[in-house]
mmCIF file of C-alpha atoms and ligand atoms in Angstrom:
data_model
loop_
_atom_site.group_PDB
_atom_site.id
_atom_site.type_symbol
_atom_site.label_atom_id
_atom_site.label_comp_id
_atom_site.label_asym_id
_atom_site.label_seq_id
_atom_site.Cartn_x
_atom_site.Cartn_y
_atom_site.Cartn_z
ATOM 1 C CA UNK A 1 90.280 197.217 175.038
ATOM 2 C CA UNK A 2 89.407 193.822 176.132
ATOM 3 C CA UNK A 3 85.616 193.919 174.992
ATOM 4 C CA UNK A 4 86.829 195.433 172.076
ATOM 5 C CA UNK A 5 89.230 192.491 171.161
ATOM 6 C CA UNK A 6 86.999 189.746 172.126
ATOM 7 C CA UNK A 7 84.392 191.704 169.662
ATOM 8 C CA UNK A 8 87.041 191.404 166.684
ATOM 9 C CA UNK A 9 87.645 187.807 167.601
ATOM 10 C CA UNK A 10 84.101 186.877 167.861
ATOM 11 C CA UNK A 11 83.737 188.263 164.265
ATOM 12 C CA UNK A 12 86.633 186.418 162.894
ATOM 13 C CA UNK A 13 85.348 182.694 164.183
ATOM 14 C CA UNK A 14 81.804 183.589 162.860
ATOM 15 C CA UNK A 15 83.195 184.637 159.482
ATOM 16 C CA UNK A 16 85.699 181.796 159.711
ATOM 17 C CA UNK A 17 82.911 179.395 160.525
ATOM 18 C CA UNK A 18 80.542 180.194 158.396
ATOM 19 C CA UNK A 19 82.784 180.300 155.243
ATOM 20 C CA UNK A 20 83.983 177.089 156.321
ATOM 21 C CA UNK A 21 80.514 175.611 156.712
ATOM 22 C CA UNK A 22 79.604 177.227 153.331
ATOM 23 C CA UNK A 23 82.661 175.604 151.867
ATOM 24 C CA UNK A 24 81.409 172.376 152.806
ATOM 25 C CA UNK A 25 78.261 172.577 151.971
ATOM 26 C CA UNK A 26 78.898 172.336 148.738
ATOM 27 C CA UNK A 27 82.146 170.088 148.974
ATOM 28 C CA UNK A 28 81.145 167.233 151.697
ATOM 29 C CA UNK A 29 77.455 166.954 150.066
ATOM 30 C CA UNK A 30 78.688 166.892 145.944
ATOM 31 C CA UNK A 31 77.574 163.224 145.808
ATOM 32 C CA UNK A 32 74.780 163.486 147.972
ATOM 33 C CA UNK A 33 72.263 161.915 145.853
ATOM 34 C CA UNK A 34 68.563 161.562 146.611
ATOM 35 C CA UNK A 35 68.457 157.715 146.048
ATOM 36 C CA UNK A 36 71.525 155.480 147.412
ATOM 37 C CA UNK A 37 74.380 154.481 144.590
ATOM 38 C CA UNK A 38 74.810 151.001 144.554
ATOM 39 C CA UNK A 39 78.055 149.149 143.333
ATOM 40 C CA UNK A 40 77.784 146.086 141.265
ATOM 41 C CA UNK A 41 80.968 144.015 140.465
ATOM 42 C CA UNK A 42 82.088 141.968 137.397
ATOM 43 C CA UNK A 43 83.065 138.661 136.846
ATOM 44 C CA UNK A 44 85.367 137.391 138.776
ATOM 45 C CA UNK A 45 84.392 140.023 141.111
ATOM 46 C CA UNK A 46 83.736 140.131 144.747
ATOM 47 C CA UNK A 47 82.527 142.709 147.240
ATOM 48 C CA UNK A 48 85.769 142.730 149.814
ATOM 49 C CA UNK A 49 88.072 140.122 150.042
ATOM 50 C CA UNK A 50 89.391 139.320 153.516
ATOM 51 C CA UNK A 51 86.869 141.750 154.794
ATOM 52 C CA UNK A 52 89.607 144.431 153.755
ATOM 53 C CA UNK A 53 90.258 144.777 149.903
ATOM 54 C CA UNK A 54 87.621 146.450 148.277
ATOM 55 C CA UNK A 55 86.748 145.649 144.439
ATOM 56 C CA UNK A 56 86.111 149.200 143.701
ATOM 57 C CA UNK A 57 89.252 150.194 145.614
ATOM 58 C CA UNK A 58 88.559 153.216 147.477
ATOM 59 C CA UNK A 59 85.622 154.524 145.829
ATOM 60 C CA UNK A 60 82.962 153.968 148.457
ATOM 61 C CA UNK A 61 84.544 155.925 150.954
ATOM 62 C CA UNK A 62 85.337 158.584 148.238
ATOM 63 C CA UNK A 63 81.604 158.697 147.742
ATOM 64 C CA UNK A 64 80.864 158.528 151.211
ATOM 65 C CA UNK A 65 82.956 161.612 152.021
ATOM 66 C CA UNK A 66 81.612 163.885 149.892
ATOM 67 C CA UNK A 67 77.794 163.133 151.160
ATOM 68 C CA UNK A 68 76.560 159.436 149.143
ATOM 69 C CA UNK A 69 75.041 157.125 150.691
ATOM 70 C CA UNK A 70 76.769 153.980 149.137
ATOM 71 C CA UNK A 71 76.007 150.005 148.732
ATOM 72 C CA UNK A 72 78.165 147.212 147.609
ATOM 73 C CA UNK A 73 76.871 144.010 146.482
ATOM 74 C CA UNK A 74 78.079 140.814 145.813
ATOM 75 C CA UNK A 75 76.708 138.042 142.978
ATOM 76 C CA UNK A 76 78.049 134.957 141.984
ATOM 77 C CA UNK A 77 81.442 135.546 140.779
ATOM 78 C CA UNK A 78 80.766 133.781 137.850
ATOM 79 C CA UNK A 79 77.558 132.937 136.246
ATOM 80 C CA UNK A 80 74.631 133.762 133.560
ATOM 81 C CA UNK A 81 73.575 137.675 133.675
ATOM 82 C CA UNK A 82 70.048 136.632 134.472
ATOM 83 C CA UNK A 83 71.320 134.628 137.671
ATOM 84 C CA UNK A 84 73.631 137.603 138.850
ATOM 85 C CA UNK A 85 70.743 139.785 138.021
ATOM 86 C CA UNK A 86 68.361 138.014 140.190
ATOM 87 C CA UNK A 87 70.813 137.886 143.130
ATOM 88 C CA UNK A 88 71.430 141.812 142.370
ATOM 89 C CA UNK A 89 67.655 142.485 142.566
ATOM 90 C CA UNK A 90 67.159 140.806 145.934
ATOM 91 C CA UNK A 91 69.857 143.054 147.364
ATOM 92 C CA UNK A 92 68.439 146.470 145.745
ATOM 93 C CA UNK A 93 65.200 145.230 147.073
ATOM 94 C CA UNK A 94 66.597 144.537 150.731
ATOM 95 C CA UNK A 95 68.552 148.395 149.998
ATOM 96 C CA UNK A 96 65.186 149.991 149.381
ATOM 97 C CA UNK A 97 63.846 148.296 152.230
ATOM 98 C CA UNK A 98 66.282 149.357 154.440
ATOM 99 C CA UNK A 99 66.552 153.148 153.599
ATOM 100 C CA UNK A 100 62.996 153.829 152.844
ATOM 101 C CA UNK A 101 63.944 155.450 149.506
ATOM 102 C CA UNK A 102 61.906 154.223 146.835
ATOM 103 C CA UNK A 103 64.634 153.588 143.983
ATOM 104 C CA UNK A 104 68.589 153.230 143.714
ATOM 105 C CA UNK A 105 71.207 154.968 141.152
ATOM 106 C CA UNK A 106 72.951 151.370 139.919
ATOM 107 C CA UNK A 107 76.266 151.538 138.690
ATOM 108 C CA UNK A 108 77.996 148.448 137.514
ATOM 109 C CA UNK A 109 81.305 147.741 136.433
ATOM 110 C CA UNK A 110 82.221 144.688 133.330
ATOM 111 C CA UNK A 111 79.778 142.326 133.540
ATOM 112 C CA UNK A 112 78.377 144.173 136.777
ATOM 113 C CA UNK A 113 76.522 146.539 134.125
ATOM 114 C CA UNK A 114 74.978 143.933 132.444
ATOM 115 C CA UNK A 115 73.434 142.700 135.977
ATOM 116 C CA UNK A 116 72.292 146.361 136.695
ATOM 117 C CA UNK A 117 70.907 146.873 133.369
ATOM 118 C CA UNK A 118 68.779 143.078 133.954
ATOM 119 C CA UNK A 119 67.356 144.674 137.518
ATOM 120 C CA UNK A 120 66.325 148.060 135.501
ATOM 121 C CA UNK A 121 64.610 146.261 132.602
ATOM 122 C CA UNK A 122 62.543 143.516 135.329
ATOM 123 C CA UNK A 123 61.877 146.319 137.636
ATOM 124 C CA UNK A 124 62.105 149.798 136.789
ATOM 125 C CA UNK A 125 60.047 151.162 139.573
ATOM 126 C CA UNK A 126 62.810 150.456 141.716
ATOM 127 C CA UNK A 127 65.821 151.834 139.658
ATOM 128 C CA UNK A 128 66.425 155.858 139.415
ATOM 129 C CA UNK A 129 69.803 155.647 137.114
ATOM 130 C CA UNK A 130 71.641 152.950 135.198
ATOM 131 C CA UNK A 131 75.396 153.292 134.516
ATOM 132 C CA UNK A 132 77.779 150.840 133.123
ATOM 133 C CA UNK A 133 81.630 150.555 133.581
ATOM 134 C CA UNK A 134 83.916 149.500 130.945
ATOM 135 C CA UNK A 135 80.924 146.970 130.265
ATOM 136 C CA UNK A 136 80.521 144.596 127.208
ATOM 137 C CA UNK A 137 77.092 145.473 125.975
ATOM 138 C CA UNK A 138 77.645 143.917 122.227
ATOM 139 C CA UNK A 139 80.121 141.410 123.673
ATOM 140 C CA UNK A 140 83.872 140.780 124.283
ATOM 141 C CA UNK A 141 86.167 139.451 121.744
ATOM 142 C CA UNK A 142 88.040 137.354 124.556
ATOM 143 C CA UNK A 143 85.073 135.689 125.475
ATOM 144 C CA UNK A 144 84.191 135.215 121.694
ATOM 145 C CA UNK A 145 87.676 133.613 121.344
ATOM 146 C CA UNK A 146 87.492 131.460 124.701
ATOM 147 C CA UNK A 147 83.870 130.140 123.054
ATOM 148 C CA UNK A 148 85.258 129.612 119.777
ATOM 149 C CA UNK A 149 87.959 127.420 121.219
ATOM 150 C CA UNK A 150 86.279 125.504 123.731
ATOM 151 C CA UNK A 151 83.915 122.665 121.849
ATOM 152 C CA UNK A 152 80.572 122.227 123.839
ATOM 153 C CA UNK A 153 81.195 118.886 126.307
ATOM 154 C CA UNK A 154 84.900 118.481 125.388
ATOM 155 C CA UNK A 155 87.783 117.983 127.963
ATOM 156 C CA UNK A 156 88.785 121.204 127.402
ATOM 157 C CA UNK A 157 85.998 122.898 128.269
ATOM 158 C CA UNK A 158 85.602 120.854 131.486
ATOM 159 C CA UNK A 159 88.757 121.886 132.492
ATOM 160 C CA UNK A 160 88.000 125.611 131.682
ATOM 161 C CA UNK A 161 84.888 125.417 133.433
ATOM 162 C CA UNK A 162 86.317 123.610 136.554
ATOM 163 C CA UNK A 163 89.108 126.114 136.977
ATOM 164 C CA UNK A 164 86.967 128.920 136.064
ATOM 165 C CA UNK A 165 84.719 127.782 138.763
ATOM 166 C CA UNK A 166 87.389 127.004 141.547
ATOM 167 C CA UNK A 167 88.237 130.632 140.762
ATOM 168 C CA UNK A 168 84.645 131.988 141.700
ATOM 169 C CA UNK A 169 84.229 129.750 144.317
ATOM 170 C CA UNK A 170 87.580 130.436 146.180
ATOM 171 C CA UNK A 171 87.064 134.424 145.442
ATOM 172 C CA UNK A 172 83.304 133.706 146.765
ATOM 173 C CA UNK A 173 84.828 131.869 150.275
ATOM 174 C CA UNK A 174 87.311 134.599 150.811
ATOM 175 C CA UNK A 175 84.962 137.129 150.529
ATOM 176 C CA UNK A 176 82.465 135.474 152.786
ATOM 177 C CA UNK A 177 80.163 134.533 149.784
ATOM 178 C CA UNK A 178 78.694 131.155 148.909
ATOM 179 C CA UNK A 179 76.813 132.022 145.547
ATOM 180 C CA UNK A 180 76.517 129.309 143.100
ATOM 181 C CA UNK A 181 79.351 129.447 140.214
ATOM 182 C CA UNK A 182 78.710 128.689 136.587
ATOM 183 C CA UNK A 183 81.671 129.713 134.457
ATOM 184 C CA UNK A 184 80.410 128.498 131.218
ATOM 185 C CA UNK A 185 77.228 130.277 131.468
ATOM 186 C CA UNK A 186 79.242 133.678 132.875
ATOM 187 C CA UNK A 187 81.585 133.456 129.438
ATOM 188 C CA UNK A 188 78.187 132.671 126.996
ATOM 189 C CA UNK A 189 76.597 135.544 128.733
ATOM 190 C CA UNK A 190 79.938 138.145 127.589
ATOM 191 C CA UNK A 191 79.867 136.566 124.065
ATOM 192 C CA UNK A 192 78.845 138.786 120.915
ATOM 193 C CA UNK A 193 76.084 136.262 120.677
ATOM 194 C CA UNK A 194 75.120 135.961 124.436
ATOM 195 C CA UNK A 195 74.962 139.655 124.378
ATOM 196 C CA UNK A 196 72.992 139.998 121.444
ATOM 197 C CA UNK A 197 70.322 137.313 122.827
ATOM 198 C CA UNK A 198 70.442 139.301 126.343
ATOM 199 C CA UNK A 199 69.994 143.083 124.303
ATOM 200 C CA UNK A 200 66.929 141.353 122.692
ATOM 201 C CA UNK A 201 64.938 140.449 125.463
ATOM 202 C CA UNK A 202 66.504 143.652 127.764
ATOM 203 C CA UNK A 203 67.101 146.501 125.308
ATOM 204 C CA UNK A 204 66.957 149.552 127.721
ATOM 205 C CA UNK A 205 69.539 152.154 126.805
ATOM 206 C CA UNK A 206 71.693 149.769 124.447
ATOM 207 C CA UNK A 207 72.585 151.988 121.073
ATOM 208 C CA UNK A 208 71.062 150.540 118.024
ATOM 209 C CA UNK A 209 73.955 151.475 115.700
ATOM 210 C CA UNK A 210 77.374 149.832 116.075
ATOM 211 C CA UNK A 211 79.380 152.163 117.763
ATOM 212 C CA UNK A 212 76.551 155.301 118.585
ATOM 213 C CA UNK A 213 75.148 156.770 122.170
ATOM 214 C CA UNK A 214 72.086 155.032 123.307
ATOM 215 C CA UNK A 215 68.943 156.582 124.673
ATOM 216 C CA UNK A 216 69.755 158.925 127.303
ATOM 217 C CA UNK A 217 66.169 157.900 129.068
ATOM 218 C CA UNK A 218 63.974 154.789 129.052
ATOM 219 C CA UNK A 219 60.847 154.600 130.803
ATOM 220 C CA UNK A 220 61.969 157.176 133.814
ATOM 221 C CA UNK A 221 65.259 155.356 134.092
ATOM 222 C CA UNK A 222 68.488 157.510 133.399
ATOM 223 C CA UNK A 223 71.413 155.403 131.694
ATOM 224 C CA UNK A 224 74.936 156.427 131.188
ATOM 225 C CA UNK A 225 78.263 154.721 130.593
ATOM 226 C CA UNK A 226 82.132 155.497 130.354
ATOM 227 C CA UNK A 227 84.884 153.227 129.560
ATOM 228 C CA UNK A 228 88.866 153.315 128.852
ATOM 229 C CA UNK A 229 91.198 152.702 125.900
ATOM 230 C CA UNK A 230 94.539 152.695 128.459
ATOM 231 C CA UNK A 231 96.365 149.208 128.554
ATOM 232 C CA UNK A 232 99.857 150.152 130.307
ATOM 233 C CA UNK A 233 98.676 152.887 132.606
ATOM 234 C CA UNK A 234 101.232 152.305 135.591
ATOM 235 C CA UNK A 235 104.934 151.000 135.340
ATOM 236 C CA UNK A 236 103.944 149.594 139.210
ATOM 237 C CA UNK A 237 101.086 147.881 138.290
ATOM 238 C CA UNK A 238 101.538 144.133 137.687
ATOM 239 C CA UNK A 239 98.413 143.498 136.181
ATOM 240 C CA UNK A 240 99.054 145.720 133.169
ATOM 241 C CA UNK A 241 101.037 142.909 131.548
ATOM 242 C CA UNK A 242 97.916 140.672 131.793
ATOM 243 C CA UNK A 243 95.752 143.616 130.281
ATOM 244 C CA UNK A 244 98.600 143.909 127.248
ATOM 245 C CA UNK A 245 98.145 140.169 126.885
ATOM 246 C CA UNK A 246 94.609 140.106 126.661
ATOM 247 C CA UNK A 247 94.425 143.406 124.388
ATOM 248 C CA UNK A 248 96.017 141.039 121.768
ATOM 249 C CA UNK A 249 92.471 139.339 120.910
ATOM 250 C CA UNK A 250 90.767 142.860 119.982
ATOM 251 C CA UNK A 251 91.413 144.802 116.620
ATOM 252 C CA UNK A 252 89.947 148.106 117.905
ATOM 253 C CA UNK A 253 90.789 150.664 120.783
ATOM 254 C CA UNK A 254 89.518 148.384 124.098
ATOM 255 C CA UNK A 255 90.494 148.579 127.861
ATOM 256 C CA UNK A 256 92.465 144.969 127.720
ATOM 257 C CA UNK A 257 89.048 143.319 128.179
ATOM 258 C CA UNK A 258 86.415 145.330 126.597
ATOM 259 C CA UNK A 259 86.207 147.371 122.999
ATOM 260 C CA UNK A 260 85.283 150.756 123.125
ATOM 261 C CA UNK A 261 82.050 150.665 121.152
ATOM 262 C CA UNK A 262 80.921 147.742 123.046
ATOM 263 C CA UNK A 263 81.362 149.554 126.175
ATOM 264 C CA UNK A 264 78.441 152.362 124.752
ATOM 265 C CA UNK A 265 75.230 152.515 127.006
ATOM 266 C CA UNK A 266 73.072 155.143 126.897
ATOM 267 C CA UNK A 267 74.519 158.644 127.180
ATOM 268 C CA UNK A 268 78.190 157.760 126.827
ATOM 269 C CA UNK A 269 80.485 160.327 129.118
ATOM 270 C CA UNK A 270 83.525 159.465 127.390
ATOM 271 C CA UNK A 271 84.840 155.953 125.965
ATOM 272 C CA UNK A 272 88.497 156.880 125.628
ATOM 273 C CA UNK A 273 89.905 157.609 129.449
ATOM 274 C CA UNK A 274 93.484 156.293 129.996
ATOM 275 C CA UNK A 275 92.702 153.143 132.102
ATOM 276 C CA UNK A 276 92.773 150.034 131.670
ATOM 277 C CA UNK A 277 89.907 147.481 132.601
ATOM 278 C CA UNK A 278 91.075 147.272 136.148
ATOM 279 C CA UNK A 279 92.092 150.882 136.760
ATOM 280 C CA UNK A 280 88.028 151.776 135.965
ATOM 281 C CA UNK A 281 87.968 150.311 139.563
ATOM 282 C CA UNK A 282 91.105 152.104 140.952
ATOM 283 C CA UNK A 283 93.193 148.721 140.683
ATOM 284 C CA UNK A 284 95.280 147.503 141.426
ATOM 285 C CA UNK A 285 95.425 149.267 145.213
ATOM 286 C CA UNK A 286 95.254 152.631 143.297
ATOM 287 C CA UNK A 287 98.003 151.628 140.937
ATOM 288 C CA UNK A 288 96.468 153.863 137.797
ATOM 289 C CA UNK A 289 97.766 156.681 135.190
ATOM 290 C CA UNK A 290 98.869 159.747 137.390
ATOM 291 C CA UNK A 291 98.493 162.012 133.797
ATOM 292 C CA UNK A 292 94.505 161.421 133.472
ATOM 293 C CA UNK A 293 91.384 161.964 135.458
ATOM 294 C CA UNK A 294 91.518 159.296 138.508
ATOM 295 C CA UNK A 295 89.192 156.580 138.421
ATOM 296 C CA UNK A 296 87.802 158.308 142.045
ATOM 297 C CA UNK A 297 86.947 161.760 140.340
ATOM 298 C CA UNK A 298 85.167 159.960 138.080
ATOM 299 C CA UNK A 299 82.563 158.200 140.303
ATOM 300 C CA UNK A 300 82.422 161.004 142.559
ATOM 301 C CA UNK A 301 81.776 163.807 139.629
ATOM 302 C CA UNK A 302 79.096 161.032 138.500
ATOM 303 C CA UNK A 303 77.489 160.897 141.737
ATOM 304 C CA UNK A 304 77.259 164.870 141.612
ATOM 305 C CA UNK A 305 75.640 164.839 138.160
ATOM 306 C CA UNK A 306 73.353 162.710 139.071
ATOM 307 C CA UNK A 307 72.716 164.965 142.298
ATOM 308 C CA UNK A 308 72.079 167.706 139.866
ATOM 309 C CA UNK A 309 69.438 165.964 137.857
ATOM 310 C CA UNK A 310 67.473 164.983 141.613
ATOM 311 C CA UNK A 311 68.597 161.567 141.509
HETATM 312 CA CA1 CA B 1 95.976 149.566 137.595
#
């Protein structure tokens, strides 16, 4: 009797553990990409404030839980794309050396989406894929407005530059970085004219038409993008009214800071999630719409997409 009971118990435990392993093999490894995932922040961004508050709020952990190897980079909060891009490239070279993996999957939010394009343009051999989230590849109307209304060398430009650089420096200090800040260079990088000049030198992935998709693959590097067109998405998020204010500078659908069509790069996964510019990185503190795809889910799904392509 006892022997039979032990046998049945053993079989139950065996099937339970093997089914749990099978379930975990899929679920715990759905984001286990071949190459490390490298996250790159936007203008005035950071990796962690005070070592606690993540820019990509809860996203690195969500990806790691599904088996991904994730690195969060940090560049000058406010500076030209080429300057930020060179800083990012140095970090990518370090990541490649640390991990022993020959390439990385780059994902950039906002200005970070231009930085990752820079890295892929100058060192395509180090890049498996480039993904931008809410990035102004064809400029941001707000940057155009600010640039047009602050004439070169004027008092107002000096004031704007002072505050922008102060903001960048403060964020840099609390996030433990001392990268050089240049608010005007950052602004110029994000205007229609600034992005047009950047696109002429680094064209990979950029759509040729005003609102179409770009090539899905250029020189062996995969290109993707997604973005939102939501503005007021969560009544408890104090950053939503700010997005509402900045969205007034835009004539078409936008996420509060970047127009829907300007966000297009490579294979456009979707350009109208009910997310504003901060929701795209699960801010503030995870306060996003509860009625639509969660930002963390979008990042996890994308990692699974890259994994399934062998990247
Ligand atoms: Ca939000």
